mmCIF file of C-alpha atoms and ligand atoms in Angstrom:
data_model
loop_
_atom_site.group_PDB
_atom_site.id
_atom_site.type_symbol
_atom_site.label_atom_id
_atom_site.label_comp_id
_atom_site.label_asym_id
_atom_site.label_seq_id
_atom_site.Cartn_x
_atom_site.Cartn_y
_atom_site.Cartn_z
ATOM 1 C CA MET A 53 18.069 -0.473 12.380
ATOM 2 C CA THR A 54 16.714 0.702 15.615
ATOM 3 C CA SER A 55 17.628 -1.922 18.210
ATOM 4 C CA GLN A 56 16.621 -2.177 22.032
ATOM 5 C CA PRO A 57 17.520 -4.427 24.996
ATOM 6 C CA ILE A 58 14.528 -5.089 26.204
ATOM 7 C CA SER A 59 15.541 -7.561 29.413
ATOM 8 C CA GLN A 60 19.135 -8.183 30.300
ATOM 9 C CA ASP A 61 20.731 -9.743 27.383
ATOM 10 C CA LEU A 62 17.643 -9.551 24.561
ATOM 11 C CA ILE A 63 18.121 -7.055 22.125
ATOM 12 C CA VAL A 64 14.948 -6.664 19.818
ATOM 13 C CA SER A 65 15.490 -5.019 16.247
ATOM 14 C CA LYS A 66 12.600 -4.116 13.975
ATOM 15 C CA ARG A 67 12.550 -5.902 10.301
ATOM 16 C CA HIS A 68 9.353 -4.491 9.277
ATOM 17 C CA PRO A 69 7.456 -1.100 10.609
ATOM 18 C CA LEU A 70 4.567 -3.351 10.998
ATOM 19 C CA ILE A 71 5.245 -6.672 11.220
ATOM 20 C CA GLY A 72 8.313 -8.767 12.736
ATOM 21 C CA ALA A 73 11.170 -8.168 14.804
ATOM 22 C CA GLU A 74 14.545 -10.301 15.433
ATOM 23 C CA ILE A 75 15.522 -11.234 19.139
ATOM 24 C CA ARG A 76 19.033 -11.910 19.308
ATOM 25 C CA GLY A 77 20.807 -12.456 23.016
ATOM 26 C CA VAL A 78 19.081 -15.757 23.699
ATOM 27 C CA ASP A 79 19.720 -19.488 23.053
ATOM 28 C CA LEU A 80 16.906 -21.379 22.622
ATOM 29 C CA SER A 81 18.629 -24.727 23.316
ATOM 30 C CA SER A 82 19.220 -24.359 26.712
ATOM 31 C CA LEU A 83 16.015 -23.273 29.580
ATOM 32 C CA ILE A 84 15.688 -19.910 29.169
ATOM 33 C CA SER A 85 14.598 -18.066 32.777
ATOM 34 C CA ASP A 86 10.936 -17.056 33.891
ATOM 35 C CA GLU A 87 12.607 -13.340 33.320
ATOM 36 C CA MET A 88 13.237 -14.111 29.853
ATOM 37 C CA VAL A 89 9.893 -15.713 28.819
ATOM 38 C CA ASP A 90 8.286 -12.299 29.750
ATOM 39 C CA ALA A 91 10.433 -10.320 28.162
ATOM 40 C CA ILE A 92 10.269 -12.813 25.116
ATOM 41 C CA HIS A 93 5.991 -12.536 25.246
ATOM 42 C CA ASP A 94 6.248 -9.208 25.442
ATOM 43 C CA ALA A 95 8.373 -8.438 22.353
ATOM 44 C CA TRP A 96 5.739 -10.984 20.655
ATOM 45 C CA MET A 97 2.181 -9.555 21.588
ATOM 46 C CA GLU A 98 3.895 -5.748 20.482
ATOM 47 C CA HIS A 99 5.502 -7.823 17.046
ATOM 48 C CA LEU A 100 3.449 -9.965 16.137
ATOM 49 C CA LEU A 101 6.190 -11.979 14.683
ATOM 50 C CA LEU A 102 9.636 -12.495 16.034
ATOM 51 C CA ILE A 103 12.636 -13.633 14.620
ATOM 52 C CA PHE A 104 15.333 -15.926 16.438
ATOM 53 C CA PRO A 105 18.759 -15.782 14.347
ATOM 54 C CA GLY A 106 20.750 -18.955 14.703
ATOM 55 C CA GLN A 107 19.137 -21.533 16.821
ATOM 56 C CA ASP A 108 20.433 -25.328 15.912
ATOM 57 C CA ILE A 109 18.573 -26.155 18.334
ATOM 58 C CA SER A 110 17.044 -30.453 18.603
ATOM 59 C CA ASP A 111 13.634 -31.192 18.566
ATOM 60 C CA GLU A 112 13.214 -31.782 22.300
ATOM 61 C CA ALA A 113 14.929 -28.035 22.656
ATOM 62 C CA HIS A 114 12.489 -26.846 20.047
ATOM 63 C CA ILE A 115 9.359 -28.174 22.363
ATOM 64 C CA GLY A 116 10.571 -27.550 25.045
ATOM 65 C CA PHE A 117 10.500 -24.036 24.052
ATOM 66 C CA GLY A 118 7.397 -23.512 23.006
ATOM 67 C CA ARG A 119 5.951 -25.743 26.141
ATOM 68 C CA ARG A 120 7.151 -22.397 27.835
ATOM 69 C CA PHE A 121 4.419 -20.121 26.172
ATOM 70 C CA GLY A 122 1.884 -23.436 27.096
ATOM 71 C CA ASP A 123 0.092 -26.246 25.652
ATOM 72 C CA LEU A 124 1.292 -27.609 22.419
ATOM 73 C CA GLU A 125 -1.164 -28.782 19.765
ATOM 74 C CA ILE A 126 -1.060 -32.587 17.916
ATOM 75 C CA HIS A 127 -1.271 -31.337 14.411
ATOM 76 C CA PRO A 128 -4.432 -33.637 13.253
ATOM 77 C CA SER A 129 -2.573 -34.723 9.951
ATOM 78 C CA LEU A 130 -1.636 -38.697 10.567
ATOM 79 C CA ALA A 131 1.130 -38.320 8.177
ATOM 80 C CA HIS A 132 2.765 -35.169 9.515
ATOM 81 C CA ARG A 133 3.614 -35.426 12.720
ATOM 82 C CA SER A 134 6.978 -36.467 13.533
ATOM 83 C CA SER A 135 7.629 -40.196 14.927
ATOM 84 C CA SER A 136 9.920 -39.802 17.238
ATOM 85 C CA ASN A 137 8.395 -36.355 19.088
ATOM 86 C CA LYS A 138 3.734 -36.292 17.751
ATOM 87 C CA GLU A 139 4.331 -32.461 19.021
ATOM 88 C CA ILE A 140 6.730 -31.528 15.594
ATOM 89 C CA TYR A 141 4.708 -31.348 12.526
ATOM 90 C CA ARG A 142 6.617 -31.685 9.425
ATOM 91 C CA VAL A 143 6.797 -28.953 7.008
ATOM 92 C CA SER A 144 8.722 -30.598 4.330
ATOM 93 C CA ASN A 145 8.839 -31.952 0.956
ATOM 94 C CA VAL A 146 11.479 -34.576 2.107
ATOM 95 C CA ASP A 147 9.890 -37.966 3.870
ATOM 96 C CA GLU A 148 11.122 -39.038 6.939
ATOM 97 C CA ASN A 149 13.232 -41.224 4.820
ATOM 98 C CA ASP A 150 14.929 -38.591 3.437
ATOM 99 C CA GLN A 151 13.532 -38.898 0.382
ATOM 100 C CA LEU A 152 11.514 -36.696 -2.211
ATOM 101 C CA ILE A 153 7.853 -37.223 -1.436
ATOM 102 C CA PRO A 154 6.491 -37.162 -5.428
ATOM 103 C CA PRO A 155 4.773 -33.052 -6.212
ATOM 104 C CA LYS A 156 1.188 -35.500 -6.470
ATOM 105 C CA GLU A 157 1.153 -37.808 -3.649
ATOM 106 C CA THR A 158 -1.588 -37.310 -0.648
ATOM 107 C CA SER A 159 0.725 -35.586 1.699
ATOM 108 C CA TRP A 160 2.820 -33.050 -0.295
ATOM 109 C CA GLN A 161 -0.751 -32.000 -1.932
ATOM 110 C CA TYR A 162 -1.802 -31.188 2.194
ATOM 111 C CA LEU A 163 1.142 -29.210 2.929
ATOM 112 C CA SER A 164 1.082 -27.774 -0.143
ATOM 113 C CA GLN A 165 -2.029 -26.065 1.077
ATOM 114 C CA SER A 166 -0.072 -24.069 2.718
ATOM 115 C CA TRP A 167 0.660 -21.946 -0.451
ATOM 116 C CA ARG A 168 -2.727 -19.913 0.621
ATOM 117 C CA TRP A 169 -3.255 -17.475 3.216
ATOM 118 C CA HIS A 170 -4.352 -19.164 6.393
ATOM 119 C CA THR A 171 -3.777 -19.082 9.852
ATOM 120 C CA ASP A 172 -2.966 -22.374 11.674
ATOM 121 C CA SER A 173 -5.413 -24.666 13.013
ATOM 122 C CA SER A 174 -8.668 -22.291 12.408
ATOM 123 C CA PHE A 175 -10.289 -25.239 11.824
ATOM 124 C CA ARG A 176 -10.660 -26.444 15.461
ATOM 125 C CA GLU A 177 -13.452 -24.831 17.521
ATOM 126 C CA VAL A 178 -9.936 -23.233 19.768
ATOM 127 C CA PRO A 179 -7.934 -22.313 16.707
ATOM 128 C CA SER A 180 -4.043 -22.203 17.977
ATOM 129 C CA LYS A 181 -2.504 -19.388 19.820
ATOM 130 C CA GLY A 182 1.118 -18.957 17.518
ATOM 131 C CA SER A 183 3.787 -21.712 15.882
ATOM 132 C CA ILE A 184 6.825 -22.030 16.906
ATOM 133 C CA PHE A 185 8.560 -22.515 13.166
ATOM 134 C CA HIS A 186 12.486 -24.025 12.411
ATOM 135 C CA GLY A 187 14.355 -23.841 9.096
ATOM 136 C CA ILE A 188 16.257 -26.750 8.942
ATOM 137 C CA GLU A 189 16.749 -26.971 5.091
ATOM 138 C CA THR A 190 16.270 -23.691 3.934
ATOM 139 C CA THR A 191 15.803 -22.613 -0.034
ATOM 140 C CA ASN A 192 17.219 -19.286 -1.740
ATOM 141 C CA SER A 193 14.832 -19.658 -4.134
ATOM 142 C CA GLY A 194 11.419 -19.045 -3.794
ATOM 143 C CA GLY A 195 9.678 -20.724 -0.283
ATOM 144 C CA ASP A 196 9.990 -17.481 1.794
ATOM 145 C CA THR A 197 6.890 -17.105 4.159
ATOM 146 C CA LEU A 198 5.215 -13.645 3.970
ATOM 147 C CA PHE A 199 3.167 -12.558 7.405
ATOM 148 C CA ALA A 200 0.164 -10.128 7.169
ATOM 149 C CA ASN A 201 -0.590 -8.510 10.132
ATOM 150 C CA MET A 202 -4.438 -7.895 10.621
ATOM 151 C CA TYR A 203 -4.686 -5.620 13.429
ATOM 152 C CA ALA A 204 -3.710 -3.315 10.789
ATOM 153 C CA ALA A 205 -5.380 -4.337 8.459
ATOM 154 C CA TYR A 206 -8.698 -4.334 10.629
ATOM 155 C CA ASP A 207 -7.949 -0.997 11.180
ATOM 156 C CA ALA A 208 -7.521 0.015 7.832
ATOM 157 C CA LEU A 209 -11.014 -0.845 6.720
ATOM 158 C CA ASP A 210 -13.446 1.864 6.245
ATOM 159 C CA ASP A 211 -15.788 2.385 8.572
ATOM 160 C CA SER A 212 -19.224 1.171 6.561
ATOM 161 C CA ILE A 213 -17.413 -1.861 6.053
ATOM 162 C CA LYS A 214 -16.328 -2.372 9.699
ATOM 163 C CA GLU A 215 -20.035 -2.030 10.490
ATOM 164 C CA GLN A 216 -20.782 -4.529 7.707
ATOM 165 C CA ILE A 217 -18.564 -7.277 9.504
ATOM 166 C CA GLU A 218 -18.429 -6.359 12.803
ATOM 167 C CA HIS A 219 -21.751 -9.410 13.687
ATOM 168 C CA LEU A 220 -20.427 -11.614 11.013
ATOM 169 C CA LYS A 221 -19.752 -15.303 11.689
ATOM 170 C CA VAL A 222 -17.814 -17.491 9.487
ATOM 171 C CA ILE A 223 -17.248 -21.158 9.163
ATOM 172 C CA HIS A 224 -14.183 -23.008 8.836
ATOM 173 C CA ASP A 225 -14.065 -26.424 7.993
ATOM 174 C CA HIS A 226 -10.861 -28.202 7.982
ATOM 175 C CA ASP A 227 -12.310 -30.276 4.347
ATOM 176 C CA TYR A 228 -12.456 -27.559 2.790
ATOM 177 C CA THR A 229 -8.525 -27.297 2.950
ATOM 178 C CA LEU A 230 -9.020 -30.621 1.240
ATOM 179 C CA SER A 231 -11.424 -29.818 -1.770
ATOM 180 C CA LEU A 232 -8.783 -27.044 -2.310
ATOM 181 C CA SER A 233 -6.566 -29.341 -4.015
ATOM 182 C CA PRO A 234 -7.711 -30.660 -7.695
ATOM 183 C CA GLU A 235 -5.336 -33.536 -6.956
ATOM 184 C CA LEU A 236 -6.973 -34.255 -3.322
ATOM 185 C CA ALA A 237 -10.549 -34.039 -4.369
ATOM 186 C CA LYS A 238 -10.111 -36.189 -6.631
ATOM 187 C CA LYS A 239 -8.413 -38.807 -4.646
ATOM 188 C CA GLN A 240 -10.370 -41.467 -3.078
ATOM 189 C CA ASP A 241 -7.510 -41.278 0.083
ATOM 190 C CA LYS A 242 -7.327 -38.447 0.815
ATOM 191 C CA GLY A 243 -4.405 -38.780 3.767
ATOM 192 C CA SER A 244 -5.730 -39.880 7.857
ATOM 193 C CA TYR A 245 -6.482 -37.173 10.201
ATOM 194 C CA ASP A 246 -8.142 -36.764 13.035
ATOM 195 C CA VAL A 247 -11.793 -35.820 12.834
ATOM 196 C CA LEU A 248 -13.204 -32.777 12.565
ATOM 197 C CA PRO A 249 -16.181 -31.187 12.311
ATOM 198 C CA PRO A 250 -16.817 -27.193 11.076
ATOM 199 C CA VAL A 251 -16.793 -24.569 13.313
ATOM 200 C CA GLU A 252 -17.664 -20.742 13.369
ATOM 201 C CA HIS A 253 -15.681 -17.751 13.881
ATOM 202 C CA PRO A 254 -16.356 -14.307 14.184
ATOM 203 C CA LEU A 255 -15.075 -12.022 11.605
ATOM 204 C CA VAL A 256 -13.362 -9.592 13.987
ATOM 205 C CA GLN A 257 -12.204 -10.740 17.270
ATOM 206 C CA ILE A 258 -10.349 -9.380 19.610
ATOM 207 C CA HIS A 259 -7.083 -10.183 20.626
ATOM 208 C CA PRO A 260 -7.204 -12.009 24.463
ATOM 209 C CA VAL A 261 -3.979 -10.194 25.770
ATOM 210 C CA THR A 262 -3.649 -6.619 23.625
ATOM 211 C CA LYS A 263 -7.858 -6.704 23.865
ATOM 212 C CA ARG A 264 -6.785 -5.063 19.928
ATOM 213 C CA ARG A 265 -9.330 -5.552 16.830
ATOM 214 C CA CYS A 266 -8.640 -7.783 14.518
ATOM 215 C CA LEU A 267 -9.477 -9.975 11.177
ATOM 216 C CA LEU A 268 -9.693 -13.582 11.952
ATOM 217 C CA LEU A 269 -9.652 -15.279 8.190
ATOM 218 C CA SER A 270 -7.779 -18.481 7.115
ATOM 219 C CA PRO A 271 -8.630 -18.310 3.537
ATOM 220 C CA HIS A 272 -7.819 -22.479 3.204
ATOM 221 C CA THR A 273 -10.699 -22.816 6.094
ATOM 222 C CA MET A 274 -13.105 -20.244 5.331
ATOM 223 C CA VAL A 275 -16.234 -21.813 3.810
ATOM 224 C CA ASN A 276 -18.860 -19.081 3.542
ATOM 225 C CA ILE A 277 -20.331 -16.839 6.074
ATOM 226 C CA VAL A 278 -23.547 -17.545 8.831
ATOM 227 C CA GLY A 279 -26.836 -16.203 6.929
ATOM 228 C CA MET A 280 -25.467 -14.811 4.286
ATOM 229 C CA ASP A 281 -26.060 -15.901 0.639
ATOM 230 C CA LYS A 282 -22.869 -18.371 -0.985
ATOM 231 C CA ALA A 283 -22.176 -16.103 -3.512
ATOM 232 C CA ALA A 284 -22.255 -12.767 -1.909
ATOM 233 C CA GLY A 285 -20.392 -13.973 1.614
ATOM 234 C CA ARG A 286 -17.823 -15.255 -1.263
ATOM 235 C CA ALA A 287 -17.460 -12.093 -2.474
ATOM 236 C CA LEU A 288 -17.118 -10.281 0.780
ATOM 237 C CA LEU A 289 -14.786 -12.729 2.000
ATOM 238 C CA ASP A 290 -12.919 -12.100 -1.378
ATOM 239 C CA THR A 291 -12.351 -8.642 -0.720
ATOM 240 C CA LEU A 292 -11.353 -8.674 2.650
ATOM 241 C CA ILE A 293 -8.833 -11.438 2.110
ATOM 242 C CA ALA A 294 -7.468 -8.974 -0.876
ATOM 243 C CA HIS A 295 -7.111 -6.032 1.458
ATOM 244 C CA ALA A 296 -5.525 -7.764 4.212
ATOM 245 C CA CYS A 297 -2.656 -9.602 2.168
ATOM 246 C CA ASN A 298 -2.160 -5.717 0.481
ATOM 247 C CA GLU A 299 1.640 -5.957 0.802
ATOM 248 C CA ARG A 300 2.179 -2.544 3.316
ATOM 249 C CA PHE A 301 0.570 -4.847 5.906
ATOM 250 C CA VAL A 302 3.215 -7.432 5.069
ATOM 251 C CA TYR A 303 6.391 -9.209 5.880
ATOM 252 C CA ARG A 304 8.346 -11.472 3.560
ATOM 253 C CA HIS A 305 10.735 -13.945 5.794
ATOM 254 C CA VAL A 306 13.506 -14.817 3.829
ATOM 255 C CA TRP A 307 14.216 -17.685 5.329
ATOM 256 C CA ALA A 308 18.264 -18.586 6.740
ATOM 257 C CA GLN A 309 19.198 -22.102 7.868
ATOM 258 C CA HIS A 310 18.577 -21.943 11.720
ATOM 259 C CA ASP A 311 15.586 -19.173 11.682
ATOM 260 C CA ILE A 312 13.432 -20.357 14.604
ATOM 261 C CA ILE A 313 10.233 -18.231 13.813
ATOM 262 C CA MET A 314 7.647 -17.481 16.697
ATOM 263 C CA TRP A 315 4.286 -15.960 15.335
ATOM 264 C CA ASP A 316 1.038 -15.118 16.544
ATOM 265 C CA ASN A 317 -2.075 -16.926 14.968
ATOM 266 C CA ARG A 318 -4.717 -14.559 16.269
ATOM 267 C CA CYS A 319 -3.487 -11.434 14.485
ATOM 268 C CA THR A 320 -1.532 -12.375 11.433
ATOM 269 C CA MET A 321 -2.110 -15.132 8.612
ATOM 270 C CA HIS A 322 0.708 -16.564 6.766
ATOM 271 C CA SER A 323 1.570 -17.780 3.176
ATOM 272 C CA VAL A 324 4.088 -19.980 1.816
ATOM 273 C CA GLU A 325 5.852 -18.616 -1.633
ATOM 274 C CA PRO A 326 5.344 -21.274 -4.260
ATOM 275 C CA PHE A 327 9.340 -23.359 -4.564
ATOM 276 C CA ASP A 328 11.005 -25.847 -7.055
ATOM 277 C CA ASN A 329 9.383 -28.911 -4.631
ATOM 278 C CA VAL A 330 10.586 -31.232 -7.086
ATOM 279 C CA ASN A 331 14.312 -30.353 -7.084
ATOM 280 C CA ILE A 332 14.554 -28.613 -4.186
ATOM 281 C CA ARG A 333 14.827 -29.649 -0.427
ATOM 282 C CA ARG A 334 12.410 -27.577 2.230
ATOM 283 C CA VAL A 335 12.684 -29.281 5.884
ATOM 284 C CA MET A 336 11.278 -27.238 8.704
ATOM 285 C CA HIS A 337 9.706 -28.159 12.099
ATOM 286 C CA ARG A 338 7.049 -26.722 13.948
ATOM 287 C CA VAL A 339 5.853 -26.522 17.357
ATOM 288 C CA THR A 340 1.992 -25.024 17.435
ATOM 289 C CA LEU A 341 1.011 -23.103 20.545
ATOM 290 C CA ALA A 342 -3.294 -24.583 21.850
ATOM 291 C CA GLY A 343 -5.406 -21.804 22.065
ATOM 292 C CA GLU A 344 -6.750 -20.805 25.353
ATOM 293 C CA ASN A 345 -9.795 -19.669 24.394
ATOM 294 C CA LYS A 346 -12.627 -19.720 21.390
ATOM 295 C CA PRO A 347 -12.170 -16.510 19.215
ATOM 296 C CA ILE A 348 -14.204 -13.379 21.174
ATOM 297 C CA ALA A 349 -16.134 -11.971 18.660
ATOM 298 C CA ALA A 350 -15.582 -8.025 18.368
ATOM 299 C CA ALA A 351 -19.944 -7.796 18.653
ATOM 300 C CA ALA A 352 -21.087 -7.824 22.094
HETATM 301 C C1 OGA B 646 2.291 -24.540 7.449
HETATM 302 C C2 OGA B 646 3.255 -23.152 7.319
HETATM 303 C C3 OGA B 646 5.142 -22.351 7.015
HETATM 304 C C4 OGA B 646 6.299 -22.630 5.682
HETATM 305 O O1 OGA B 646 3.151 -25.282 8.036
HETATM 306 O O2 OGA B 646 1.037 -24.297 8.649
HETATM 307 O O3 OGA B 646 2.145 -22.522 6.939
HETATM 308 O O4 OGA B 646 6.893 -21.391 5.569
HETATM 309 N N1 OGA B 646 4.158 -22.888 7.375
HETATM 310 O O5 OGA B 646 6.513 -23.833 5.894
HETATM 311 MN MN1 MN B 647 0.814 -21.979 8.163
#
């Protein structure tokens, strides 16, 4: 593993050839300097996903760190907001009373949709810029998180496919996520959420910072391709999804307690590996960075 100091103390070491680097030499429990914020941001743009091991920080410090990179989202699902800090989205099979959540319960069914490949907040008109995730109670059997590099996935497509998809737009809908859970689909009570109308996003976007092209895929909200026959649209999306999660584009994160991971939702997608949620506790807290602009279509 090659490591390089990029700021006074910051050490960046790649964890995968295409995506993911470990960051040492910064303590996220205290206020970091503007210079450090810039150095982290540069490393984030280069590596798409940063891993900060051993950061046993409070929710307040987690939120404070997130705010150094922009405004924070409040998650639309009321049941998953922490009761003490609404900016904390609880990704957990244990409720706030420390009880394991029965698997058929609405709140668990909703969370388990993150086992599918997706990007966070793709259901918003302005999707999230990035997410910062704190592993509080991590698993050692299942529950890894997989991250795919969507620049590399785009670059590896044949020119003919690039041409075919350049102008396409996709309908994304929060409700579609709910329809993918057989349990939720048959329930009257689908949970309480802020109202979110369907939105349209380009299939190929330009990253607003790096200016590179990448695929904008989020299978758990993608309903269909605008103006395309439903079956043909589905087939094309499924082909692109299968291509993008090919293992050569994917970093698998095996969690250690108090890892903090920061990923860019504009050029990655992720999924959680299933784990035994009936017997194994998994408690993670997420802070979500609000996007600053609608996705920029590659096609003029
Ligand atoms: C999510 C999510 C990743 C994880 O909450 O959106 O994808 O590892 N979580 O739980
Ligand atoms: Mn997610």
